[in-house]
Coordinates of C-alpha atoms (C1' of nucleotides) in Angstrom, one line a residue:
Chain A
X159 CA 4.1 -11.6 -14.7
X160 CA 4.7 -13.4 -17.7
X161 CA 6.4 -16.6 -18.3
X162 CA 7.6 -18.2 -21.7
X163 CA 8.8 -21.6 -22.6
X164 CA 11.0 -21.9 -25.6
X165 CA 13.5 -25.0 -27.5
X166 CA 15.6 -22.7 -29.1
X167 CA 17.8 -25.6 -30.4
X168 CA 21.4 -24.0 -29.2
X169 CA 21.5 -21.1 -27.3
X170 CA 24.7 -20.1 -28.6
X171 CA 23.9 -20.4 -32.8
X172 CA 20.2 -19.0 -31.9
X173 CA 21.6 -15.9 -29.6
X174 CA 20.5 -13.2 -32.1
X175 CA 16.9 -14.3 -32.3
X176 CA 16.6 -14.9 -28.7
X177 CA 17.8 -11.5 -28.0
X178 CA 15.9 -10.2 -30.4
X179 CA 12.8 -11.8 -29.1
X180 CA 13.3 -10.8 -25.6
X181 CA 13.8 -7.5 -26.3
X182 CA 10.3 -6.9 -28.1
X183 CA 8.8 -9.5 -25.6
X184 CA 10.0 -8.0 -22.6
X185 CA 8.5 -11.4 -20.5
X186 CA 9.8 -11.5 -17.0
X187 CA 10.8 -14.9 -17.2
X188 CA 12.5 -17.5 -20.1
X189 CA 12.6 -21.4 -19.9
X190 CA 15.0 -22.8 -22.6
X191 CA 15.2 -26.2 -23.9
X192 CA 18.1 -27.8 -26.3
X193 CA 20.7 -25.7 -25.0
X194 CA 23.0 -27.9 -26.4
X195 CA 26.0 -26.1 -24.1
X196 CA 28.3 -26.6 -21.0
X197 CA 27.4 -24.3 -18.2
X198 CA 30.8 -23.2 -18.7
X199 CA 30.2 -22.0 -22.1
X200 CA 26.8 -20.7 -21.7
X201 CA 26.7 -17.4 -23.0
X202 CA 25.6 -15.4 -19.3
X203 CA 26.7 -12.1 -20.0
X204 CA 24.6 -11.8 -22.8
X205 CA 22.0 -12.6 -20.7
X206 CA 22.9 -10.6 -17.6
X207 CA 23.1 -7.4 -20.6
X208 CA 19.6 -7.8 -21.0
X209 CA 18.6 -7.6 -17.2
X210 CA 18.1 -11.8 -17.1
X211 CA 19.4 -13.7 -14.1
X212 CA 20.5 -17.5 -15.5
X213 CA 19.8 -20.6 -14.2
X214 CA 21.8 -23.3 -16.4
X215 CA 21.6 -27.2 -16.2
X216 CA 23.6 -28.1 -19.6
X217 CA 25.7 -30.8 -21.6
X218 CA 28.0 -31.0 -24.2
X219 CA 26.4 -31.3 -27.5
X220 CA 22.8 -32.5 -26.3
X221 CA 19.8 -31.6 -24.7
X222 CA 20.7 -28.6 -22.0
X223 CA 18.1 -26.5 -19.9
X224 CA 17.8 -22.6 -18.5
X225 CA 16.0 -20.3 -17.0
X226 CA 16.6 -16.5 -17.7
X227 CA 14.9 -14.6 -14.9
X228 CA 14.1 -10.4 -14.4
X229 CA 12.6 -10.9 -11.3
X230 CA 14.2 -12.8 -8.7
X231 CA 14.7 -17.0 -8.5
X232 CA 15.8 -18.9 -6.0
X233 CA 16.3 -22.7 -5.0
X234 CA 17.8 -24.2 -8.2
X235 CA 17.2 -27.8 -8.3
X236 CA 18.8 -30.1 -11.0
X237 CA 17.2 -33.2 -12.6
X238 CA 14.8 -35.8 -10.6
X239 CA 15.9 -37.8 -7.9
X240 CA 19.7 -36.7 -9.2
X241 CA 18.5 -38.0 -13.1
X242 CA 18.5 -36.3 -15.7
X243 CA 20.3 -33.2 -14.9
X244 CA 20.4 -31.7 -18.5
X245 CA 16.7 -32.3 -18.7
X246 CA 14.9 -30.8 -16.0
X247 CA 15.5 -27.9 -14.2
X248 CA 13.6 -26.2 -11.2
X249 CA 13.3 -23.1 -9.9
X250 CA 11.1 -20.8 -7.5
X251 CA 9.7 -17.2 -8.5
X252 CA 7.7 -15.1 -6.7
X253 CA 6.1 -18.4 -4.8
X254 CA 5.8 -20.5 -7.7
X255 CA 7.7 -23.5 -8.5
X256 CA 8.9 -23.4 -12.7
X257 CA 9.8 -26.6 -13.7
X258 CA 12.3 -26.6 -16.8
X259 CA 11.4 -29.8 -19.2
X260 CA 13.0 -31.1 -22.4
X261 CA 11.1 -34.6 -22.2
X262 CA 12.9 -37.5 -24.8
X263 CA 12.2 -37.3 -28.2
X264 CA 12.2 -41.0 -27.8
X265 CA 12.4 -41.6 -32.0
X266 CA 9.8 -44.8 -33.6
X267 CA 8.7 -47.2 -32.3
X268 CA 10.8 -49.9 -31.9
X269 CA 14.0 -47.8 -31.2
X270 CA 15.4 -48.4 -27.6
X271 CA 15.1 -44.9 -27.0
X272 CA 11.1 -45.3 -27.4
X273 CA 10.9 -47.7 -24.4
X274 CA 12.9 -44.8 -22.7
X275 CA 10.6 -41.9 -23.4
X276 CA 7.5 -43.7 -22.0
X277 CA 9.3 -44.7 -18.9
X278 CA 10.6 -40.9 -18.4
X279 CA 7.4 -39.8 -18.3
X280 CA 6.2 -42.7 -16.1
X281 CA 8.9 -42.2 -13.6
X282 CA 8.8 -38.4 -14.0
X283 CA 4.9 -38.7 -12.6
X284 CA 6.2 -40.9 -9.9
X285 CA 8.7 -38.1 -9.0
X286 CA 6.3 -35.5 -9.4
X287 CA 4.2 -37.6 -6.9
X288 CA 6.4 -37.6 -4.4
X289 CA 8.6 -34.1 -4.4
X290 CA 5.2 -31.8 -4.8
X291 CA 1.6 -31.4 -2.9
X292 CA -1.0 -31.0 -5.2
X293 CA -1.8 -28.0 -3.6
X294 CA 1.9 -26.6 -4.4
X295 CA 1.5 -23.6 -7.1
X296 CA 3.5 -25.5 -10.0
X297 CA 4.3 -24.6 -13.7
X298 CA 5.6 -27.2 -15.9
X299 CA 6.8 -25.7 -18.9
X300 CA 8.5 -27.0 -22.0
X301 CA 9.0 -29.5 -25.0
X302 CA 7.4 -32.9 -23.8
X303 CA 7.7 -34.1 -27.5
X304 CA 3.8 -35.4 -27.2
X305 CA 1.2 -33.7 -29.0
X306 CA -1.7 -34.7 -26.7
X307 CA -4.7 -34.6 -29.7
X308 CA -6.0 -34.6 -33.1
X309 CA -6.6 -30.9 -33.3
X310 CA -2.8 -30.2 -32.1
X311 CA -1.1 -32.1 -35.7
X312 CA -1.8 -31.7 -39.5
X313 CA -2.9 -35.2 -40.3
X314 CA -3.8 -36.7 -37.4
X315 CA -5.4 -39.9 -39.9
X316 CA -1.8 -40.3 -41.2
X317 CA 0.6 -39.8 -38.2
X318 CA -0.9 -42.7 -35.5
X319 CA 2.8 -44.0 -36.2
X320 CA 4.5 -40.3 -36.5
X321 CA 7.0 -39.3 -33.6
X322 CA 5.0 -37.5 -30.8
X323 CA 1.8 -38.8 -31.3
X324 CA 1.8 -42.0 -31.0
X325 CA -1.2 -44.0 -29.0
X326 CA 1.3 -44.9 -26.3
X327 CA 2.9 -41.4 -26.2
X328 CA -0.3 -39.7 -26.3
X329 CA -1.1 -41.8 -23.2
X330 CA 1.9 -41.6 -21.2
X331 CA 1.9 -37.7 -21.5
X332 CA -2.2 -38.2 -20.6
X333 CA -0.9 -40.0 -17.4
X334 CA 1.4 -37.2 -16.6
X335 CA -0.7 -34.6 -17.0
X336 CA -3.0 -36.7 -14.4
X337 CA -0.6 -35.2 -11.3
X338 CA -3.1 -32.2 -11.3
X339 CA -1.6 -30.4 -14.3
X340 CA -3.9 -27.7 -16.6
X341 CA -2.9 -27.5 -20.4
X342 CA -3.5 -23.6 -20.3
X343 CA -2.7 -23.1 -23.9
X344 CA -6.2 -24.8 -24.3
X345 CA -7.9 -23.5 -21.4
X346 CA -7.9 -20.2 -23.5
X347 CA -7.8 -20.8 -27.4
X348 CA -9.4 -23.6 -29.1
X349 CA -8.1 -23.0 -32.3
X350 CA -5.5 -25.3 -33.8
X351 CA -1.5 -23.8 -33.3
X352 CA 1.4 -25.7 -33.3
X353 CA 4.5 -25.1 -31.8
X354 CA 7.3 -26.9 -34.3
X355 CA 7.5 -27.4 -37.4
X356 CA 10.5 -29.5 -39.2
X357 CA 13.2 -27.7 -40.5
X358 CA 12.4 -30.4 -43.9
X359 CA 10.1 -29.9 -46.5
X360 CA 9.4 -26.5 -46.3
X361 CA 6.8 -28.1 -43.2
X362 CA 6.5 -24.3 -41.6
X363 CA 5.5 -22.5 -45.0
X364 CA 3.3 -25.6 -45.4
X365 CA 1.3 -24.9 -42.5
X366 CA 2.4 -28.6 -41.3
X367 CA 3.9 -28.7 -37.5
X368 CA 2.4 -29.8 -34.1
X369 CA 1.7 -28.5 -30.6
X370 CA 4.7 -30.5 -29.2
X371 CA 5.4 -27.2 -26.5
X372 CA 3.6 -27.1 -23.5
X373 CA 2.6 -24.6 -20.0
X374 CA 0.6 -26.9 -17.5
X375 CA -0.2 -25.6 -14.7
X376 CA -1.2 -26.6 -11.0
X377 CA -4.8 -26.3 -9.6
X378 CA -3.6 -23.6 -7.5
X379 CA -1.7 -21.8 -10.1
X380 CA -4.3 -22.0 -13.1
X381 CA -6.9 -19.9 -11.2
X382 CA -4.5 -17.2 -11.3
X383 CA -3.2 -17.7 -15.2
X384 CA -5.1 -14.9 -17.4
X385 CA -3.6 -16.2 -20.7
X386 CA -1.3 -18.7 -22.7
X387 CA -0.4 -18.1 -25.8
X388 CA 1.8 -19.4 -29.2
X389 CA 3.8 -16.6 -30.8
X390 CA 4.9 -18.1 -33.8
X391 CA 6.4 -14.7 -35.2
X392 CA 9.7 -15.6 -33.7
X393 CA 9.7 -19.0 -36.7
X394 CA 9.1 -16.8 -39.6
X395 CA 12.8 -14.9 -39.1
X396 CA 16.8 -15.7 -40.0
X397 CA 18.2 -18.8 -38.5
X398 CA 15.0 -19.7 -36.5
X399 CA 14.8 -22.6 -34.2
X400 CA 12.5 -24.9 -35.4
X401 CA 10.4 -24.7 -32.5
X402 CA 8.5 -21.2 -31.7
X403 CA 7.9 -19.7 -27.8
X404 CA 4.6 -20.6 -25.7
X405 CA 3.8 -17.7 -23.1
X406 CA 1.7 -17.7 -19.9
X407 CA 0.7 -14.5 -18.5
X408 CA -0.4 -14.9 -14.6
X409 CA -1.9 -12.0 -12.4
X410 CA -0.2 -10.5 -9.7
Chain B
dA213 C1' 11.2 -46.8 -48.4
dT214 C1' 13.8 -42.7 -48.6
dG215 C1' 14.8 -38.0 -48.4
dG216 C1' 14.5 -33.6 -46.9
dT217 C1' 17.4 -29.6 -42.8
dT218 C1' 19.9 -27.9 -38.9
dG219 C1' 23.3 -28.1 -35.0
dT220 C1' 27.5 -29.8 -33.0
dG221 C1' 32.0 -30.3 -34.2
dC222 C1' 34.7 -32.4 -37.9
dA223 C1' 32.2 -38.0 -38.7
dA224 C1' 28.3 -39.2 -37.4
dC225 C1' 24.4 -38.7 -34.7
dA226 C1' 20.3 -36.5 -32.8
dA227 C1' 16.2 -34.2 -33.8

DNA sequence: ATGGTTGTGCAACAA
């Protein structure tokens, strides 16, 4: 089985490419970030077309999270501890639980909203703490806006203030990833690869992004993981999102 | 220091 993690920034402008890349991916299962859409308005027969059950947590205008699903999901559970509903969305598949993130950008330091991304994450391991055993087989998939080190940005000498990896963001997605969690993108590839790059100054052609996109996974579920990979195909076409899919394969 | 681009929704904000 194989399960990818995408922010396709709009689900209805990016429809095209995410068609397009789910029909030459063919991956069972698709966890979408920056939706950007009312359930309402979500764009489900499209999906349902293309053989993918939906699960939608969404907002007007902002954030917004799904799950497209060819094999069958169950148990849809919105936000944490009723917060954050448009963030986090979970789901179980074939025993495993899929945990839907789009973690707060959070902006510099010094904006309100920074204070608020390192508490999400703090609370979120709190949550995390409580609602799962670590022997539970778990995927946490998404943008967490945190690249976790050096290797993952382009200038990791200039960007100690850059947003995402930031000493103090760097550390509270450390402490997250503390629950038990496996970064299987670099269990199996040590190379650098990012996952977005800015739509500004030409940063893809410029080879400048970061690894901002992640798969963890449990104890329990990494032993069965085979692969994680970036396709960054999907950011060289028309209307791209800025951010490119990450895909875990996982044996049967 | 600012600007650069994209999306939503039609001005301004978020990323």
């Amino acid at each position: 089985m194989r399960i990818a993690t995408w922010n396709v920034n709009s689900v209805r402008a990016r429809l095209p490419v995410v068609r397009q890349w789910l029909q030459q991916s063919g991956v069972d299962v698709l966890a979408m970030q920056e939706t950007k859409t009312l359930d309402e308005t979500f764009p489900v027969a499209e999906f349902r077309d293309m053989g993918y059950d939906i699960a939608i947590s969404g907002q007007k205008t902002y954030n917004g999270v799904a799950i497209a699903s060819r094999v069958a999901m169950s148990n849809p559970v919105k936000g944490w501890d009723g917060r954050d509903p448009s963030r986090i969305l979970a789901v179980e598949i074939a025993g495993i639980t899929v945990i839907d993130g789009y973690l707060p950008h959070g902006g510099e330091r010094g904006d309100e909203a920074f204070q608020r991304k390192l508490a999400f994450f703090e609370g979120f391991r709190a949550y995390l703490d409580r609602a799962y055993p670590a022997d539970r087989q778990l995927l946490l998939v998404g943008d967490f806006n945190v690249a976790p080190e050096p290797i993952d940005v382009w200038a990791p000498e200039e960007m100690q203030d850059a947003i995402g990896f930031m000493r103090e963001e760097r550390d509270a997605l450390e402490h997250l990833r503390a629950w038990g969690f496996v970064d299987l993108f670099r269990t199996f590839h040590q190379e650098q690869q990012y996952t977005w790059w800015d739509y500004r100054m030409n940063m893809f052609k410029r080879r400048m992004g970061m690894r901002i996109d992640h798969a963890w996974g449990s104890k329990n579920l990494s032993v069965r993981v085979v692969d994680c990979l970036v396709d960054v195909e999907p950011r060289t076409w028309e209307k791209p999102s800025d951010h490119t899919p990450v895909i875990v394969t996982i044996s049967s």
